[in-house]
GROMACS .gro file of C-alpha atoms in nm:
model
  387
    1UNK     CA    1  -2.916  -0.983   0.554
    2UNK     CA    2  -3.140  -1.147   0.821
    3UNK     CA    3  -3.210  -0.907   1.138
    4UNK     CA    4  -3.311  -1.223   1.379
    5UNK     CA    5  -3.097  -1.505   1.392
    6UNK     CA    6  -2.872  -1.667   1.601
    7UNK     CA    7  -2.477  -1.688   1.581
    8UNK     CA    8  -2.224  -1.873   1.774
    9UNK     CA    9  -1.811  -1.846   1.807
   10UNK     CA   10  -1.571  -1.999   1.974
   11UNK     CA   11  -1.270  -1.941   2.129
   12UNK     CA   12  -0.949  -2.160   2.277
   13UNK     CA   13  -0.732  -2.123   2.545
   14UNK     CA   14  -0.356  -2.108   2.515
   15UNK     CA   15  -0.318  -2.432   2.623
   16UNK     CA   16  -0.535  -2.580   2.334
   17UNK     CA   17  -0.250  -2.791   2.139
   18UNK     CA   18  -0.313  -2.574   1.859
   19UNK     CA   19  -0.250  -2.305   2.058
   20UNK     CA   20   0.094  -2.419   2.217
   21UNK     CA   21   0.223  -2.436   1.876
   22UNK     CA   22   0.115  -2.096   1.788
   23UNK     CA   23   0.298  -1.930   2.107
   24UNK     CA   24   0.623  -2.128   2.027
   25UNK     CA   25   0.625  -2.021   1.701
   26UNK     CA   26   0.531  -1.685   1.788
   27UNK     CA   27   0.826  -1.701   2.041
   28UNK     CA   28   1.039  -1.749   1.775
   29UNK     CA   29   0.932  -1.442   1.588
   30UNK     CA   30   1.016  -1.240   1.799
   31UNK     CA   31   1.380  -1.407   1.944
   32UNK     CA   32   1.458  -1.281   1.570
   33UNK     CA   33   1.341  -0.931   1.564
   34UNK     CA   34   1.470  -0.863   1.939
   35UNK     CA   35   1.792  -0.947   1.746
   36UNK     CA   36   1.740  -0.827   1.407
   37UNK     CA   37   1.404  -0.588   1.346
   38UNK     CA   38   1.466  -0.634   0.931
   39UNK     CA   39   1.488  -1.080   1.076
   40UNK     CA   40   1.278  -1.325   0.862
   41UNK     CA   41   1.095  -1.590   0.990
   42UNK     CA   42   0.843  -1.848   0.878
   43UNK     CA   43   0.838  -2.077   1.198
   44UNK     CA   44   0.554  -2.360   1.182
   45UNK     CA   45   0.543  -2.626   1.530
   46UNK     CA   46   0.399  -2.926   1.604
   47UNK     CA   47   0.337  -3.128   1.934
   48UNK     CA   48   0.226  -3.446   2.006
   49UNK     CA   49   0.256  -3.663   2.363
   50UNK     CA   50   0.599  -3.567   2.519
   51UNK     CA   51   0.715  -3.365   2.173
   52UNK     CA   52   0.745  -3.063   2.008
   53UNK     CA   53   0.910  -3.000   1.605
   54UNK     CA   54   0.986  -2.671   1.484
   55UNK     CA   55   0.997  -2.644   1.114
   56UNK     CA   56   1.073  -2.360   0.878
   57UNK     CA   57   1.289  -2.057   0.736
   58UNK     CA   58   1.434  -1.752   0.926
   59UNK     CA   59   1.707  -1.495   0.757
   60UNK     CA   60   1.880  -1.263   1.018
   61UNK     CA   61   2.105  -1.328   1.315
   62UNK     CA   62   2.259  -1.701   1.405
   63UNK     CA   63   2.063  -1.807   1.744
   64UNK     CA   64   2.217  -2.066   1.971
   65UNK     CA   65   1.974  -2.398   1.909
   66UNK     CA   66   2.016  -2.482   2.292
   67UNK     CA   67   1.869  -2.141   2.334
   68UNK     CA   68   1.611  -2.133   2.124
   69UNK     CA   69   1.523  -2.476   2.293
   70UNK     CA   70   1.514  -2.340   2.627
   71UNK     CA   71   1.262  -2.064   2.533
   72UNK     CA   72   1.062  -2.333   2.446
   73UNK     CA   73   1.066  -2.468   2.749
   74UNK     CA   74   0.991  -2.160   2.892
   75UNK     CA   75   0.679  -2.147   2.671
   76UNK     CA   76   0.489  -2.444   2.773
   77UNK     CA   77   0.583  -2.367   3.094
   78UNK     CA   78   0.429  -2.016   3.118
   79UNK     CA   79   0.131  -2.198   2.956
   80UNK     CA   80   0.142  -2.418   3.292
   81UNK     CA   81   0.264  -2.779   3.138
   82UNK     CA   82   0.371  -3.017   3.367
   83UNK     CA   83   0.198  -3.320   3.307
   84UNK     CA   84   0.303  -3.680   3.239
   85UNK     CA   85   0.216  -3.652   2.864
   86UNK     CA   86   0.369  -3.313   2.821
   87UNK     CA   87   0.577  -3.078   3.053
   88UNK     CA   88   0.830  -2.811   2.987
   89UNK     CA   89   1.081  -3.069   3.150
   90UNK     CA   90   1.335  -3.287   2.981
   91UNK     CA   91   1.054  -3.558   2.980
   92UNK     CA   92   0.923  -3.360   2.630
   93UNK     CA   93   1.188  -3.364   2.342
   94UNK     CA   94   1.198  -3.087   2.126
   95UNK     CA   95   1.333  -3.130   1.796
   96UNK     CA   96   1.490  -2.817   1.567
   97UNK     CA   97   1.430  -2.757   1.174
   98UNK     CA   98   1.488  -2.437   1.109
   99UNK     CA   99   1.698  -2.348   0.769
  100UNK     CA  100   1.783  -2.054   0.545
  101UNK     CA  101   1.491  -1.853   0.384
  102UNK     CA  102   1.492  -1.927   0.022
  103UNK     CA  103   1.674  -1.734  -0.244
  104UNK     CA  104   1.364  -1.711  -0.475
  105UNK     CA  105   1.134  -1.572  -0.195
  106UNK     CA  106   1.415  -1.345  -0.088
  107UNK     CA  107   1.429  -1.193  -0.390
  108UNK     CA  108   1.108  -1.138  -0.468
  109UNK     CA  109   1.041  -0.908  -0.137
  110UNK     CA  110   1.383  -0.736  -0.106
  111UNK     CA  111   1.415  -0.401  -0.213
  112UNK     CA  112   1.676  -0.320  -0.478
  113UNK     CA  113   1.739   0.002  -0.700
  114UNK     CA  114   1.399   0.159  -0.800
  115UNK     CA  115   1.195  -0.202  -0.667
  116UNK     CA  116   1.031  -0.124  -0.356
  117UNK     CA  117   1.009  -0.390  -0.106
  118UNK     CA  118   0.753  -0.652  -0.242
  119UNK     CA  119   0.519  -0.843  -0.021
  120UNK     CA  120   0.602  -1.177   0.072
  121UNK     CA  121   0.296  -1.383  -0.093
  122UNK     CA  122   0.050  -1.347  -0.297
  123UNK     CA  123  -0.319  -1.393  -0.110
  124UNK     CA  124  -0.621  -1.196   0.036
  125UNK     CA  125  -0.650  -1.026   0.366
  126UNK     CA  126  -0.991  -0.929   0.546
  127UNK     CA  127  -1.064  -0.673   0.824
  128UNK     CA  128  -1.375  -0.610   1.004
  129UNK     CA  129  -1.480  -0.411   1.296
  130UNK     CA  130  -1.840  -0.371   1.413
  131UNK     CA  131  -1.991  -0.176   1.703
  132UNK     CA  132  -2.119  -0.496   1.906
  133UNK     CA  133  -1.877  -0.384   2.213
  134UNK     CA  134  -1.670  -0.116   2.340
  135UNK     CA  135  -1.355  -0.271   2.177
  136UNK     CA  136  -1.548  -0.279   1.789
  137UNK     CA  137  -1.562  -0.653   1.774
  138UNK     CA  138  -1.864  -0.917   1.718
  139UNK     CA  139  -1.990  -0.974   2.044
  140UNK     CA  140  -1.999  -1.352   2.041
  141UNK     CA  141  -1.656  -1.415   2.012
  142UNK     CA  142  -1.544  -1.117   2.193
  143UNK     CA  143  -1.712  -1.267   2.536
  144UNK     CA  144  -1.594  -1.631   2.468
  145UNK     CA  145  -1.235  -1.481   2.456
  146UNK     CA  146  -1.271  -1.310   2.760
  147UNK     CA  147  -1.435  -1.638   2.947
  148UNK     CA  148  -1.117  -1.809   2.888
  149UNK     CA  149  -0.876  -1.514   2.934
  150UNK     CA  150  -0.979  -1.492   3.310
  151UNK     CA  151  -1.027  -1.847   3.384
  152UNK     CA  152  -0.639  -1.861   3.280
  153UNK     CA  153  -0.543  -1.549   3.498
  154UNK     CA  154  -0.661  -1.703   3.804
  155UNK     CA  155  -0.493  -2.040   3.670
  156UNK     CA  156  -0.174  -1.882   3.655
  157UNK     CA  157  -0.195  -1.657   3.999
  158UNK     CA  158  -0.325  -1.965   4.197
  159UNK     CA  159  -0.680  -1.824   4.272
  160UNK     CA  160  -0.837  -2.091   4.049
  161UNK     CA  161  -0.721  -2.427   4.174
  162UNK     CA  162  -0.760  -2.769   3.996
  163UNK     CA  163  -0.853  -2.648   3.656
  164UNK     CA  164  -0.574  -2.706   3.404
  165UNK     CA  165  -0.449  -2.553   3.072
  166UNK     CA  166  -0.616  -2.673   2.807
  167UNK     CA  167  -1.021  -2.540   2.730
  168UNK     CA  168  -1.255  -2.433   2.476
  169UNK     CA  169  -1.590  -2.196   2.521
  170UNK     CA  170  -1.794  -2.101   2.285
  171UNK     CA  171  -2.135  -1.845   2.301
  172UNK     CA  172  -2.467  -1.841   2.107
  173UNK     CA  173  -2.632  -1.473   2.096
  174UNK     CA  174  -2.950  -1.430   1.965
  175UNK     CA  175  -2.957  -1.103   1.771
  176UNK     CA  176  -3.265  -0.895   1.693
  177UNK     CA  177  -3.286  -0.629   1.424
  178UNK     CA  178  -2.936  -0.661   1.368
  179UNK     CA  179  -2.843  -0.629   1.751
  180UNK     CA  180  -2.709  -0.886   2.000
  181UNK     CA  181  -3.048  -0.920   2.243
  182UNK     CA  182  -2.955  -1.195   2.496
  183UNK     CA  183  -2.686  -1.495   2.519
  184UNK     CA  184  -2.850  -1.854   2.455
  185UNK     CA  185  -2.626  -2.059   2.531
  186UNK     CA  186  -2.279  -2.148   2.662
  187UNK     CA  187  -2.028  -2.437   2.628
  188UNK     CA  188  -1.752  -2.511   2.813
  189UNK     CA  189  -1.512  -2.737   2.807
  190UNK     CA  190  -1.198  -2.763   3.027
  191UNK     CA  191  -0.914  -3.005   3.132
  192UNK     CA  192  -0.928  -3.069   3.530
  193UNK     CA  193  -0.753  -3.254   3.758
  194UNK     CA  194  -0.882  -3.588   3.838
  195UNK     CA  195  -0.990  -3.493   4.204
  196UNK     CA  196  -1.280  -3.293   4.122
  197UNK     CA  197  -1.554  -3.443   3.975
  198UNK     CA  198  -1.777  -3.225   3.677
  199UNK     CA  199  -2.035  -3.060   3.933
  200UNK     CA  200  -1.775  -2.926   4.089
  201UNK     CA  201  -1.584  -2.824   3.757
  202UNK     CA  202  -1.924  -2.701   3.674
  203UNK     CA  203  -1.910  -2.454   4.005
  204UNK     CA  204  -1.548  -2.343   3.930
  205UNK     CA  205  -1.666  -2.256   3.569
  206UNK     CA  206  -1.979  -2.043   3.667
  207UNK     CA  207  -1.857  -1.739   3.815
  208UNK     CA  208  -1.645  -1.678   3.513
  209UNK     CA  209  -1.938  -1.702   3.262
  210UNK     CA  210  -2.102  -1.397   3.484
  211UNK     CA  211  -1.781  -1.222   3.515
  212UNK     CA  212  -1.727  -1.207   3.166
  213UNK     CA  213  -2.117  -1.142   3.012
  214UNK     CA  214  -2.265  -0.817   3.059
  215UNK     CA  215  -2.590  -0.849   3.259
  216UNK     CA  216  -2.803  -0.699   2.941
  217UNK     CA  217  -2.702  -0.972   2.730
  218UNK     CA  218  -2.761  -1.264   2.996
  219UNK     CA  219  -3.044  -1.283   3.268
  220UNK     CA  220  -2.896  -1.589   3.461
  221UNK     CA  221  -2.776  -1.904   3.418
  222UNK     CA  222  -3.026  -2.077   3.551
  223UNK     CA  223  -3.228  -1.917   3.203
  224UNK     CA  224  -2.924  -1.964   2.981
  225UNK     CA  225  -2.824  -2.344   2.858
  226UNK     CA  226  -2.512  -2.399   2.965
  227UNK     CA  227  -2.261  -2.658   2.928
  228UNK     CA  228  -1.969  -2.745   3.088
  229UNK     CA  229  -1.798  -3.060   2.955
  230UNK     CA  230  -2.046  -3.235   2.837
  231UNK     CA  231  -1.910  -3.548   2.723
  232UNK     CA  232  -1.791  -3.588   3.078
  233UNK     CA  233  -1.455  -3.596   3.235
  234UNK     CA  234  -1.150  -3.413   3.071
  235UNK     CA  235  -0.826  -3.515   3.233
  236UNK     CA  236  -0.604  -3.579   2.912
  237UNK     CA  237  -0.582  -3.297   2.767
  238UNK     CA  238  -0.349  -3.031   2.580
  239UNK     CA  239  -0.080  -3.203   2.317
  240UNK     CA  240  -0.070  -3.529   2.519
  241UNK     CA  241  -0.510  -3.554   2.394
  242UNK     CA  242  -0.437  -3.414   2.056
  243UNK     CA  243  -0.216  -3.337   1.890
  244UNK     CA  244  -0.147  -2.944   1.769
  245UNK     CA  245  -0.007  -2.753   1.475
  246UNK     CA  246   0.052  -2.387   1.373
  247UNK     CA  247  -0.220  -2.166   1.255
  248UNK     CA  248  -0.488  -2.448   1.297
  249UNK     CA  249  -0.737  -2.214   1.426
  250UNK     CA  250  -0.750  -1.903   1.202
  251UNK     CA  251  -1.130  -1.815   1.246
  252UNK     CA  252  -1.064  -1.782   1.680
  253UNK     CA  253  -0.779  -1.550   1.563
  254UNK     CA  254  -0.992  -1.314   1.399
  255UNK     CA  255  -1.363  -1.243   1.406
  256UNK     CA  256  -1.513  -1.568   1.510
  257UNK     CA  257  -1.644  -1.645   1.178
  258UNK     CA  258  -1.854  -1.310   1.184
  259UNK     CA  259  -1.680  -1.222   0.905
  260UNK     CA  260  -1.453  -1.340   0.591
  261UNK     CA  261  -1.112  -1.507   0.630
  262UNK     CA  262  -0.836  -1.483   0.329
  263UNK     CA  263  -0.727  -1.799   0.460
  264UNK     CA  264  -0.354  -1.705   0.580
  265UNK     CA  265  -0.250  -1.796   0.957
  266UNK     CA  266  -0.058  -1.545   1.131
  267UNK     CA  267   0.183  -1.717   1.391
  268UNK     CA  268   0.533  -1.820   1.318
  269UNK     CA  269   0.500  -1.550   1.049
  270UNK     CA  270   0.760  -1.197   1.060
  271UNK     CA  271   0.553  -0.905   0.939
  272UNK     CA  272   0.668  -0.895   0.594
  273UNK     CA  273   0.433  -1.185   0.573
  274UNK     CA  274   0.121  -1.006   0.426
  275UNK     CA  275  -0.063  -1.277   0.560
  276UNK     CA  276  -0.004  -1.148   0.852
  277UNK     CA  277   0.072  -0.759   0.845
  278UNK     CA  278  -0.201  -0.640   0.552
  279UNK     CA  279  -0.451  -0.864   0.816
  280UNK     CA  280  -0.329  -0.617   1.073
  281UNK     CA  281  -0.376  -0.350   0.878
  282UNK     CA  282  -0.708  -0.388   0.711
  283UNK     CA  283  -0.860  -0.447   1.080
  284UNK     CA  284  -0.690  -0.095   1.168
  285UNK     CA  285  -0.871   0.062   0.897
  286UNK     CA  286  -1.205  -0.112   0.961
  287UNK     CA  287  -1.161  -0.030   1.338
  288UNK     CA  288  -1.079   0.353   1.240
  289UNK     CA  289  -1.415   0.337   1.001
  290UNK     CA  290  -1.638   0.204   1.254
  291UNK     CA  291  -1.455   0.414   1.542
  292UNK     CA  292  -1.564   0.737   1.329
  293UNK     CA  293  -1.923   0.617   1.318
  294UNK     CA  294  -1.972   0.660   1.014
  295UNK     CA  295  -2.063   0.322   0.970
  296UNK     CA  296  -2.213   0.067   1.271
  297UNK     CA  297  -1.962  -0.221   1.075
  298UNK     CA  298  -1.696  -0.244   0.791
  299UNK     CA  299  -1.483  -0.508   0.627
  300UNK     CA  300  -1.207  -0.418   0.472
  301UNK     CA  301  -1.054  -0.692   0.170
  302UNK     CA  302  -0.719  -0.590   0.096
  303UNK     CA  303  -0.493  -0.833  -0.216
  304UNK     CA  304  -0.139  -0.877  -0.317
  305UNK     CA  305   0.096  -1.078  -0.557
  306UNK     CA  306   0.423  -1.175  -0.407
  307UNK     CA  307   0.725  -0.937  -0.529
  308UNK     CA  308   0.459  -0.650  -0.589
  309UNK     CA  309   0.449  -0.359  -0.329
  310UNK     CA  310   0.126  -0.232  -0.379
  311UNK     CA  311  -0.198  -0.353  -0.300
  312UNK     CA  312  -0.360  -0.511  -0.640
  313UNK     CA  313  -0.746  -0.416  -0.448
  314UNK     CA  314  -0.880  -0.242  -0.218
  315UNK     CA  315  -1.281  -0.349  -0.106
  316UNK     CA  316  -1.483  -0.147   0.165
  317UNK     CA  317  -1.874  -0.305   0.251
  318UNK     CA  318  -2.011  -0.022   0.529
  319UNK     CA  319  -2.318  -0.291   0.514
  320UNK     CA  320  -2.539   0.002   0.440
  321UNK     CA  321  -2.597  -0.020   0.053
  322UNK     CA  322  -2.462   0.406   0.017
  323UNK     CA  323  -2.252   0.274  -0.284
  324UNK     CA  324  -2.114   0.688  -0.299
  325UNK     CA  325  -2.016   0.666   0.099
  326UNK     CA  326  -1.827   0.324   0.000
  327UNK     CA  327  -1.665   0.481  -0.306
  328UNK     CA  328  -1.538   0.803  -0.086
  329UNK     CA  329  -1.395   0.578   0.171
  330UNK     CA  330  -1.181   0.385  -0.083
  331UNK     CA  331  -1.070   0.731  -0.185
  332UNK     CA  332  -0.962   0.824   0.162
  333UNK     CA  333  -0.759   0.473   0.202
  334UNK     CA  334  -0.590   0.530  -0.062
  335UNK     CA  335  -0.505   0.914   0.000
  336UNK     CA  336  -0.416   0.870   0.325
  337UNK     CA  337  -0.280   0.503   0.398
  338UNK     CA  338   0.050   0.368   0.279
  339UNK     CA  339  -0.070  -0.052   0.248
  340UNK     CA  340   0.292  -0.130   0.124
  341UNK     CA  341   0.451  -0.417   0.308
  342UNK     CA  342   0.734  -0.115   0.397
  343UNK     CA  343   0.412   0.136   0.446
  344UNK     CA  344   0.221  -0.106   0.678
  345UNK     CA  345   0.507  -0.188   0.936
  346UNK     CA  346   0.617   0.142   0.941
  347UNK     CA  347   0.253   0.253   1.017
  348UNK     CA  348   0.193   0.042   1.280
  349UNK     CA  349   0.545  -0.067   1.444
  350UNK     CA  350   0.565  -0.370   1.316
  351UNK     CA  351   0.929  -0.475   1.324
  352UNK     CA  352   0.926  -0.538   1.697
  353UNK     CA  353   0.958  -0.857   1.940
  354UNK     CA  354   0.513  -0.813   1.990
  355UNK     CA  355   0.394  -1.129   1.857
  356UNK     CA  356   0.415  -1.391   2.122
  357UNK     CA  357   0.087  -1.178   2.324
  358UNK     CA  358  -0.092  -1.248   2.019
  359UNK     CA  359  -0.096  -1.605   2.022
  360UNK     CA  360  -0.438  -1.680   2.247
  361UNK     CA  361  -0.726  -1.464   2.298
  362UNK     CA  362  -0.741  -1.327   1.955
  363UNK     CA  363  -0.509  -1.096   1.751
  364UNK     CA  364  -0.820  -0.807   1.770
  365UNK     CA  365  -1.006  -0.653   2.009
  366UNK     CA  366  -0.723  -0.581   2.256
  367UNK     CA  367  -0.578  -0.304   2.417
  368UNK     CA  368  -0.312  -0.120   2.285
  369UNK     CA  369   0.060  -0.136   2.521
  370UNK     CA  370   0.308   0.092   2.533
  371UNK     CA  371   0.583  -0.167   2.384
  372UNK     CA  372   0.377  -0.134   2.078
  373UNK     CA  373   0.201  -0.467   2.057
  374UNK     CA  374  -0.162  -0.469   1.931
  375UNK     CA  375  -0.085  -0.079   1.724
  376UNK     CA  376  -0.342  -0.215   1.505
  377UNK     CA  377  -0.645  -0.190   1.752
  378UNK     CA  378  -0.569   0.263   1.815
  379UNK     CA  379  -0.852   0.402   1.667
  380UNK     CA  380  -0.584   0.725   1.611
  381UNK     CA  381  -0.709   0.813   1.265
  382UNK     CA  382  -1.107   0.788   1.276
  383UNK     CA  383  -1.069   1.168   1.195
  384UNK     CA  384  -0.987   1.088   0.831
  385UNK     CA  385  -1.317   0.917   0.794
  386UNK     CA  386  -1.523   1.212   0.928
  387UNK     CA  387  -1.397   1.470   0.674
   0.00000   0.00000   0.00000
């Protein structure tokens, strides 16, 4: 692998279209399991100018459509919608698909006699964690996350006036001998309010790129090329600009491209969705490796058929060509970590209403909360790795 090079990720806010779809979705995840933790759900949205379409399959308890409707409302409002082209008001119309699961995949992941409970699709599932920063994620779009995260905290508290929902950053870092060395360059782009022009968008912007970079990786902006909407002014925005789906934007869920993607979106999707849950898991056993230092990075691939409980692979790359060290750490997955679909969510908690804080600013590299959500980023059994 090269040791100088540059590398760039990006990250969107939750008001990116994409993004609204992914927290209604999400939203509807958990309305399920806050009714029914066993619930299944496979919610996918769409919005467009003034409209939003849920589509899908749930199994569990019978939910009041007005209800679910209203939470949707709520959504986009907590997002901070209330524009001509889309608000959480009656002015956007939100239209309802959601049937029964299907037989077939019900029976293939139900448990029954001596069949354990079977995953819910076939497919491939990547972790990685790396020691970049303190929360074991590549540092590029670790600090493009936290640009946004900030910018939409002051949003929502008031502090940061005449910026709106929708945005996108992303971050260059030049790396030396395998290290990040020094931020190149950053680009931002975010919706305003027509009565600010783009230097002062540009002055609103700034103090959240230094907030948000640590000093040793940038020496000031005025030796940094930044870019704050650059193709001018950005007053459409959100679904009313573009239009936005579920699980559009896989690569700002996880690692910023820093590392492989199986190719599964996580949102809209209850945790016997391997897709989801194995994704989970294999970044809590990458996060554990790394957190043991036994390794400076690790990606983790885990596979499964649909109907089958266990894993059909297991692949561990420490990055560090000690083919024995790689060997004993499969051993110690598979001697100490149950990777069923049952095993998983009972390791980490899954079966809870925690899915709708996932939905912007990256499923990884967050903090762990007491209501369980984000289990997967405890660094609880590094101790098995050190043996």
């Amino acid at each position: 692998m090269k040791k100088d090079f540059l590398f760039t990720s990006e990250s969107v806010s939750e008001g990116h279209p994409d993004k609204v779809c992914d927290r209604i979705s999400d939203m509807v995840v958990d309305t399920y399991l806050n009714l029914e933790p066993q619930a299944r759900v496979a919610c996918e949205t769409l919005t467009t100018t003034n409209k939003v379409v849920l589509a899908g399959e749930t199994r569990g308890p019978n939910i009041n459509k007005d209800e679910l409707i209203s939470k949707v409302r709520n959504c986009i409002k907590d997002i901070g919608y209330d524009q001509e082209g889309f608000s959480w008001r009656d002015a956007t119309k939100i239209d309802l698909h959601l049937h029964s699961q299907s037989a077939d995949i019900a029976m293939g992941v139900d448990s029954s006699g001596n069949k354990d409970e079977g995953a819910g699709d076939q497919g491939i599932m990547f972790g990685y964690a790396c020691n970049e920063t303190d929360v074991l994620m590549p540092a590029p779009i670790h600090y493009s996350h936290k640009i946004l995260r900030l910018m939409a905290e002051d949003r929502k508290s008031g502090k940061l006036k005449s910026i709106e929902p929708d945005s996108k950053s992303q971050i260059t870092i030049e790396y030396k001998d395998g290290k990040p060395s020094s931020v190149k360059s950053v680009v931002i782009s975010t919706q305003h309010s027509a009565d600010v022009n783009q230097s002062q968008v540009r002055e609103l912007v700034k103090p959240y790129i230094e907030r948000s970079i640590p000093k040793n990786l940038i020496n000031g902006l005025d030796d940094t090329e930044i870019y704050i909407n650059p193709t001018g002014n950005f007053v459409i925005g959100g679904p009313d600009g573009d239009s936005g789906l579920t699980g559009r934007k896989i690569i700002v869920d996880t690692y910023g491209g820093a590392a492989p993607h199986g190719g599964g979106a996580f949102s809209g999707k209850d945790p016997t969705k391997v897709d989801r849950s194995a994704a989970y898991a294999s970044r809590y056993l990458a996060k554990n490796i790394v957190a043991s230092k036994i390794a400076d990075k690790c990606l983790i691939q885990l596979a499964y058929a649909i109907g089958v409980s266990k894993p059909l692979s297991i692949y561990v790359d420490l990055f560090d060509n000690d083919e024995e060290k790689n060997k004993h750490v499969e051993k110690l997955i598979n001697e100490n970590f149950d990777l069923s679909p049952r095993g998983i969510r009972e390791m980490l908690g899954l079966n809870k209403p925690i899915y709708s804080k996932t939905a912007a600013y990256g499923h990884f590299g967050r903090e762990p909360e007491p209501d369980g959500s984000f289990s997967w980023e405890k660094t609880d059994k590094k101790g098995i790795f050190t043996k």
